[in-house]
PDB file of C-alpha atoms in Angstrom:
ATOM      1  CA  MET A   1       0.472  40.776  33.634  1.00  0.00           C
ATOM      2  CA  PRO A   2       3.957  39.761  33.919  1.00  0.00           C
ATOM      3  CA  GLY A   3       6.493  41.044  31.216  1.00  0.00           C
ATOM      4  CA  ASN A   4       3.718  43.124  29.283  1.00  0.00           C
ATOM      5  CA  LEU A   5       5.871  46.212  28.594  1.00  0.00           C
ATOM      6  CA  TYR A   6       4.763  49.128  26.173  1.00  0.00           C
ATOM      7  CA  GLN A   7       3.568  47.257  23.272  1.00  0.00           C
ATOM      8  CA  PRO A   8       0.898  49.369  21.640  1.00  0.00           C
ATOM      9  CA  LEU A   9      -1.926  47.594  20.029  1.00  0.00           C
ATOM     10  CA  LEU A  10      -3.743  48.796  17.097  1.00  0.00           C
ATOM     11  CA  ILE A  11      -7.346  47.921  16.327  1.00  0.00           C
ATOM     12  CA  VAL A  12      -8.813  48.412  12.975  1.00  0.00           C
ATOM     13  CA  GLU A  13     -12.523  48.236  13.785  1.00  0.00           C
ATOM     14  CA  ASP A  14     -15.781  49.938  12.122  1.00  0.00           C
ATOM     15  CA  SER A  15     -18.109  48.693  14.547  1.00  0.00           C
ATOM     16  CA  ASP A  16     -18.485  50.735  17.610  1.00  0.00           C
ATOM     17  CA  GLU A  17     -20.464  47.881  19.449  1.00  0.00           C
ATOM     18  CA  ASP A  18     -17.906  45.194  18.424  1.00  0.00           C
ATOM     19  CA  PHE A  19     -15.048  47.782  19.613  1.00  0.00           C
ATOM     20  CA  SER A  20     -16.755  48.288  22.929  1.00  0.00           C
ATOM     21  CA  VAL A  21     -17.276  44.688  23.389  1.00  0.00           C
ATOM     22  CA  LEU A  22     -13.564  43.807  22.445  1.00  0.00           C
ATOM     23  CA  LYS A  23     -12.224  46.497  24.724  1.00  0.00           C
ATOM     24  CA  ARG A  24     -14.111  45.519  27.641  1.00  0.00           C
ATOM     25  CA  PHE A  25     -12.981  41.918  27.250  1.00  0.00           C
ATOM     26  CA  LEU A  26      -9.328  43.511  26.680  1.00  0.00           C
ATOM     27  CA  GLY A  27      -9.445  45.204  30.025  1.00  0.00           C
ATOM     28  CA  GLU A  28     -10.916  42.036  31.768  1.00  0.00           C
ATOM     29  CA  ALA A  29      -8.077  40.047  30.576  1.00  0.00           C
ATOM     30  CA  ALA A  30      -5.435  42.736  32.117  1.00  0.00           C
ATOM     31  CA  LEU A  31      -4.302  44.151  28.753  1.00  0.00           C
ATOM     32  CA  GLU A  32      -1.946  46.793  30.046  1.00  0.00           C
ATOM     33  CA  SER A  33      -0.770  47.903  26.690  1.00  0.00           C
ATOM     34  CA  PRO A  34      -2.427  51.230  24.924  1.00  0.00           C
ATOM     35  CA  ILE A  35      -5.131  50.687  22.914  1.00  0.00           C
ATOM     36  CA  TYR A  36      -5.351  52.564  19.194  1.00  0.00           C
ATOM     37  CA  ARG A  37      -8.460  52.583  17.104  1.00  0.00           C
ATOM     38  CA  CYS A  38      -8.930  52.933  13.323  1.00  0.00           C
ATOM     39  CA  ILE A  39     -12.234  52.899  11.963  1.00  0.00           C
ATOM     40  CA  ASP A  40     -11.366  52.097   8.027  1.00  0.00           C
ATOM     41  CA  GLY A  41      -8.372  51.111   5.969  1.00  0.00           C
ATOM     42  CA  GLU A  42      -7.400  54.556   5.071  1.00  0.00           C
ATOM     43  CA  ASP A  43      -7.367  55.400   8.537  1.00  0.00           C
ATOM     44  CA  ALA A  44      -5.166  52.424   9.563  1.00  0.00           C
ATOM     45  CA  LEU A  45      -2.641  53.004   6.693  1.00  0.00           C
ATOM     46  CA  ALA A  46      -2.426  56.871   7.588  1.00  0.00           C
ATOM     47  CA  PHE A  47      -1.741  55.683  11.461  1.00  0.00           C
ATOM     48  CA  LEU A  48       0.721  53.166  10.476  1.00  0.00           C
ATOM     49  CA  HIS A  49       2.653  55.530   7.836  1.00  0.00           C
ATOM     50  CA  GLN A  50       2.155  58.432  10.622  1.00  0.00           C
ATOM     51  CA  THR A  51       0.725  60.680   7.906  1.00  0.00           C
ATOM     52  CA  GLY A  52      -2.315  62.863   7.613  1.00  0.00           C
ATOM     53  CA  ASP A  53      -3.949  63.306  11.164  1.00  0.00           C
ATOM     54  CA  TYR A  54      -1.276  60.795  12.616  1.00  0.00           C
ATOM     55  CA  THR A  55       2.065  62.575  11.988  1.00  0.00           C
ATOM     56  CA  ASN A  56       2.739  62.686  15.860  1.00  0.00           C
ATOM     57  CA  ALA A  57       4.733  59.851  16.627  1.00  0.00           C
ATOM     58  CA  VAL A  58       3.833  60.148  20.466  1.00  0.00           C
ATOM     59  CA  GLN A  59       0.303  60.009  19.941  1.00  0.00           C
ATOM     60  CA  SER A  60       0.259  57.717  16.980  1.00  0.00           C
ATOM     61  CA  PRO A  61       3.106  54.987  17.687  1.00  0.00           C
ATOM     62  CA  ARG A  62       4.134  52.341  15.837  1.00  0.00           C
ATOM     63  CA  PRO A  63       2.200  49.428  17.240  1.00  0.00           C
ATOM     64  CA  SER A  64       3.788  46.003  18.429  1.00  0.00           C
ATOM     65  CA  LEU A  65       0.366  44.210  16.677  1.00  0.00           C
ATOM     66  CA  VAL A  66      -2.545  44.747  14.692  1.00  0.00           C
ATOM     67  CA  LEU A  67      -6.014  43.456  15.189  1.00  0.00           C
ATOM     68  CA  LEU A  68      -7.719  43.774  11.593  1.00  0.00           C
ATOM     69  CA  ASP A  69     -11.105  43.396  10.753  1.00  0.00           C
ATOM     70  CA  LEU A  70     -11.886  42.498   7.035  1.00  0.00           C
ATOM     71  CA  ASN A  71     -15.233  44.035   6.236  1.00  0.00           C
ATOM     72  CA  LEU A  72     -14.167  47.704   6.523  1.00  0.00           C
ATOM     73  CA  PRO A  73     -15.882  50.618   4.422  1.00  0.00           C
ATOM     74  CA  GLY A  74     -13.590  51.852   1.750  1.00  0.00           C
ATOM     75  CA  THR A  75      -9.955  49.990   1.929  1.00  0.00           C
ATOM     76  CA  ASP A  76     -11.277  46.808   3.271  1.00  0.00           C
ATOM     77  CA  GLY A  77      -8.978  44.764   5.822  1.00  0.00           C
ATOM     78  CA  ARG A  78      -7.788  42.303   2.953  1.00  0.00           C
ATOM     79  CA  GLU A  79      -5.969  45.619   1.471  1.00  0.00           C
ATOM     80  CA  VAL A  80      -4.557  46.810   4.351  1.00  0.00           C
ATOM     81  CA  LEU A  81      -3.030  43.411   5.447  1.00  0.00           C
ATOM     82  CA  GLN A  82      -1.635  43.463   1.713  1.00  0.00           C
ATOM     83  CA  GLN A  83      -0.179  46.519   2.386  1.00  0.00           C
ATOM     84  CA  ILE A  84       1.256  46.241   5.733  1.00  0.00           C
ATOM     85  CA  LYS A  85       2.929  42.931   4.648  1.00  0.00           C
ATOM     86  CA  ASP A  86       4.040  44.423   1.212  1.00  0.00           C
ATOM     87  CA  ASP A  87       5.879  47.273   2.706  1.00  0.00           C
ATOM     88  CA  PRO A  88       9.298  46.867   4.326  1.00  0.00           C
ATOM     89  CA  ALA A  89       8.930  49.431   7.081  1.00  0.00           C
ATOM     90  CA  LEU A  90       5.760  47.316   8.206  1.00  0.00           C
ATOM     91  CA  ASN A  91       5.767  44.046   7.395  1.00  0.00           C
ATOM     92  CA  SER A  92       7.221  42.837  10.669  1.00  0.00           C
ATOM     93  CA  ILE A  93       4.274  44.314  12.780  1.00  0.00           C
ATOM     94  CA  PRO A  94       1.964  41.118  13.353  1.00  0.00           C
ATOM     95  CA  VAL A  95      -1.377  41.160  11.804  1.00  0.00           C
ATOM     96  CA  VAL A  96      -4.376  39.043  13.744  1.00  0.00           C
ATOM     97  CA  VAL A  97      -7.342  39.088  11.666  1.00  0.00           C
ATOM     98  CA  LEU A  98     -10.445  39.319  13.688  1.00  0.00           C
ATOM     99  CA  THR A  99     -13.720  38.673  11.486  1.00  0.00           C
ATOM    100  CA  SER A 100     -17.023  37.393  11.156  1.00  0.00           C
ATOM    101  CA  SER A 101     -15.942  36.009   7.744  1.00  0.00           C
ATOM    102  CA  CYS A 102     -15.478  32.118   7.798  1.00  0.00           C
ATOM    103  CA  ASN A 103     -14.929  31.850   4.110  1.00  0.00           C
ATOM    104  CA  PRO A 104     -12.518  29.617   3.148  1.00  0.00           C
ATOM    105  CA  ILE A 105     -11.192  31.783   0.575  1.00  0.00           C
ATOM    106  CA  ASP A 106     -10.760  34.842   2.637  1.00  0.00           C
ATOM    107  CA  VAL A 107      -8.663  32.315   5.344  1.00  0.00           C
ATOM    108  CA  GLU A 108      -6.629  31.185   2.705  1.00  0.00           C
ATOM    109  CA  SER A 109      -6.100  34.625   1.150  1.00  0.00           C
ATOM    110  CA  CYS A 110      -5.198  36.488   4.368  1.00  0.00           C
ATOM    111  CA  TYR A 111      -2.882  33.752   5.333  1.00  0.00           C
ATOM    112  CA  THR A 112      -1.125  33.749   1.938  1.00  0.00           C
ATOM    113  CA  ALA A 113      -1.104  37.592   2.058  1.00  0.00           C
ATOM    114  CA  GLY A 114       1.017  37.175   5.749  1.00  0.00           C
ATOM    115  CA  ALA A 115      -1.643  37.143   8.177  1.00  0.00           C
ATOM    116  CA  ASN A 116      -0.262  35.882  11.367  1.00  0.00           C
ATOM    117  CA  ALA A 117      -3.466  34.440  12.782  1.00  0.00           C
ATOM    118  CA  TYR A 118      -7.217  34.671  11.557  1.00  0.00           C
ATOM    119  CA  LEU A 119      -9.822  34.543  14.455  1.00  0.00           C
ATOM    120  CA  LEU A 120     -13.572  34.206  13.971  1.00  0.00           C
ATOM    121  CA  LYS A 121     -15.728  36.542  16.202  1.00  0.00           C
ATOM    122  CA  PRO A 122     -18.056  34.146  17.793  1.00  0.00           C
ATOM    123  CA  VAL A 123     -21.800  35.168  18.041  1.00  0.00           C
ATOM    124  CA  HIS A 124     -21.987  33.945  21.677  1.00  0.00           C
ATOM    125  CA  LEU A 125     -20.429  36.678  24.267  1.00  0.00           C
ATOM    126  CA  GLU A 126     -18.949  33.909  26.346  1.00  0.00           C
ATOM    127  CA  LYS A 127     -16.785  32.522  23.657  1.00  0.00           C
ATOM    128  CA  PHE A 128     -15.660  35.932  22.551  1.00  0.00           C
ATOM    129  CA  ARG A 129     -14.548  36.676  26.043  1.00  0.00           C
ATOM    130  CA  HIS A 130     -12.329  33.285  25.996  1.00  0.00           C
ATOM    131  CA  TYR A 131     -11.172  34.076  22.648  1.00  0.00           C
ATOM    132  CA  ILE A 132     -10.155  37.545  23.535  1.00  0.00           C
ATOM    133  CA  HIS A 133      -8.668  36.170  26.865  1.00  0.00           C
ATOM    134  CA  ALA A 134      -6.595  33.716  25.020  1.00  0.00           C
ATOM    135  CA  PHE A 135      -5.379  36.218  22.396  1.00  0.00           C
ATOM    136  CA  VAL A 136      -4.312  38.646  25.068  1.00  0.00           C
ATOM    137  CA  ASP A 137      -2.313  35.592  26.830  1.00  0.00           C
ATOM    138  CA  THR A 138      -0.807  34.317  23.414  1.00  0.00           C
ATOM    139  CA  TRP A 139       0.200  37.560  22.035  1.00  0.00           C
ATOM    140  CA  PHE A 140       0.961  39.944  24.912  1.00  0.00           C
ATOM    141  CA  ALA A 141       1.998  37.517  27.762  1.00  0.00           C
ATOM    142  CA  MET A 142       4.017  34.908  26.215  1.00  0.00           C
ATOM    143  CA  SER A 143       4.807  36.145  22.426  1.00  0.00           C
ATOM    144  CA  VAL A 144       7.994  38.528  22.117  1.00  0.00           C
ATOM    145  CA  LEU A 145       6.403  41.475  19.903  1.00  0.00           C
ATOM    146  CA  PRO A 146       8.556  43.537  17.526  1.00  0.00           C
ATOM    147  CA  GLY A 147      10.249  46.558  19.366  1.00  0.00           C
ATOM    148  CA  ALA A 148       9.376  44.722  22.922  1.00  0.00           C
ATOM    149  CA  LYS A 149      12.075  44.542  25.492  1.00  0.00           C
ATOM    150  CA  ARG A 150      11.479  41.535  27.638  1.00  0.00           C
ATOM    151  CA  GLU A 151      13.003  39.328  30.368  1.00  0.00           C
ATOM    152  CA  ALA A 152      12.719  35.668  29.675  1.00  0.00           C
TER     153      ALA A 152
END
């Protein structure tokens, strides 16, 4: 993928099945960025703040983008989003919500909290594949992400 420089992606997803499918589709879309995974909100916040098991910045780099599920055990995605966007050290990181919730209250509250996009997880795999390929094109091929050095 032209212009796809080192742009770490943090995926916050508790479902092993969803993560496996997502990772496969990201690979098909030729995403070359390193992918990191957290399975719950507490883990994601530790990764982002480089605390707990994530104090090594080489193994836990600042992500260029967070792909966030809303329905997580413990600290849910709504709270993670709010904490990211309330923290001056993190709030420039784009957060794309990827969830099965089509509740208008969730959509509104996520955008109000600062989500950069809200994507629904489609039930059909082909549609999900299409969404993930479009996600990679939009966020990694065309967009300039924080910390990325790219040429036009």
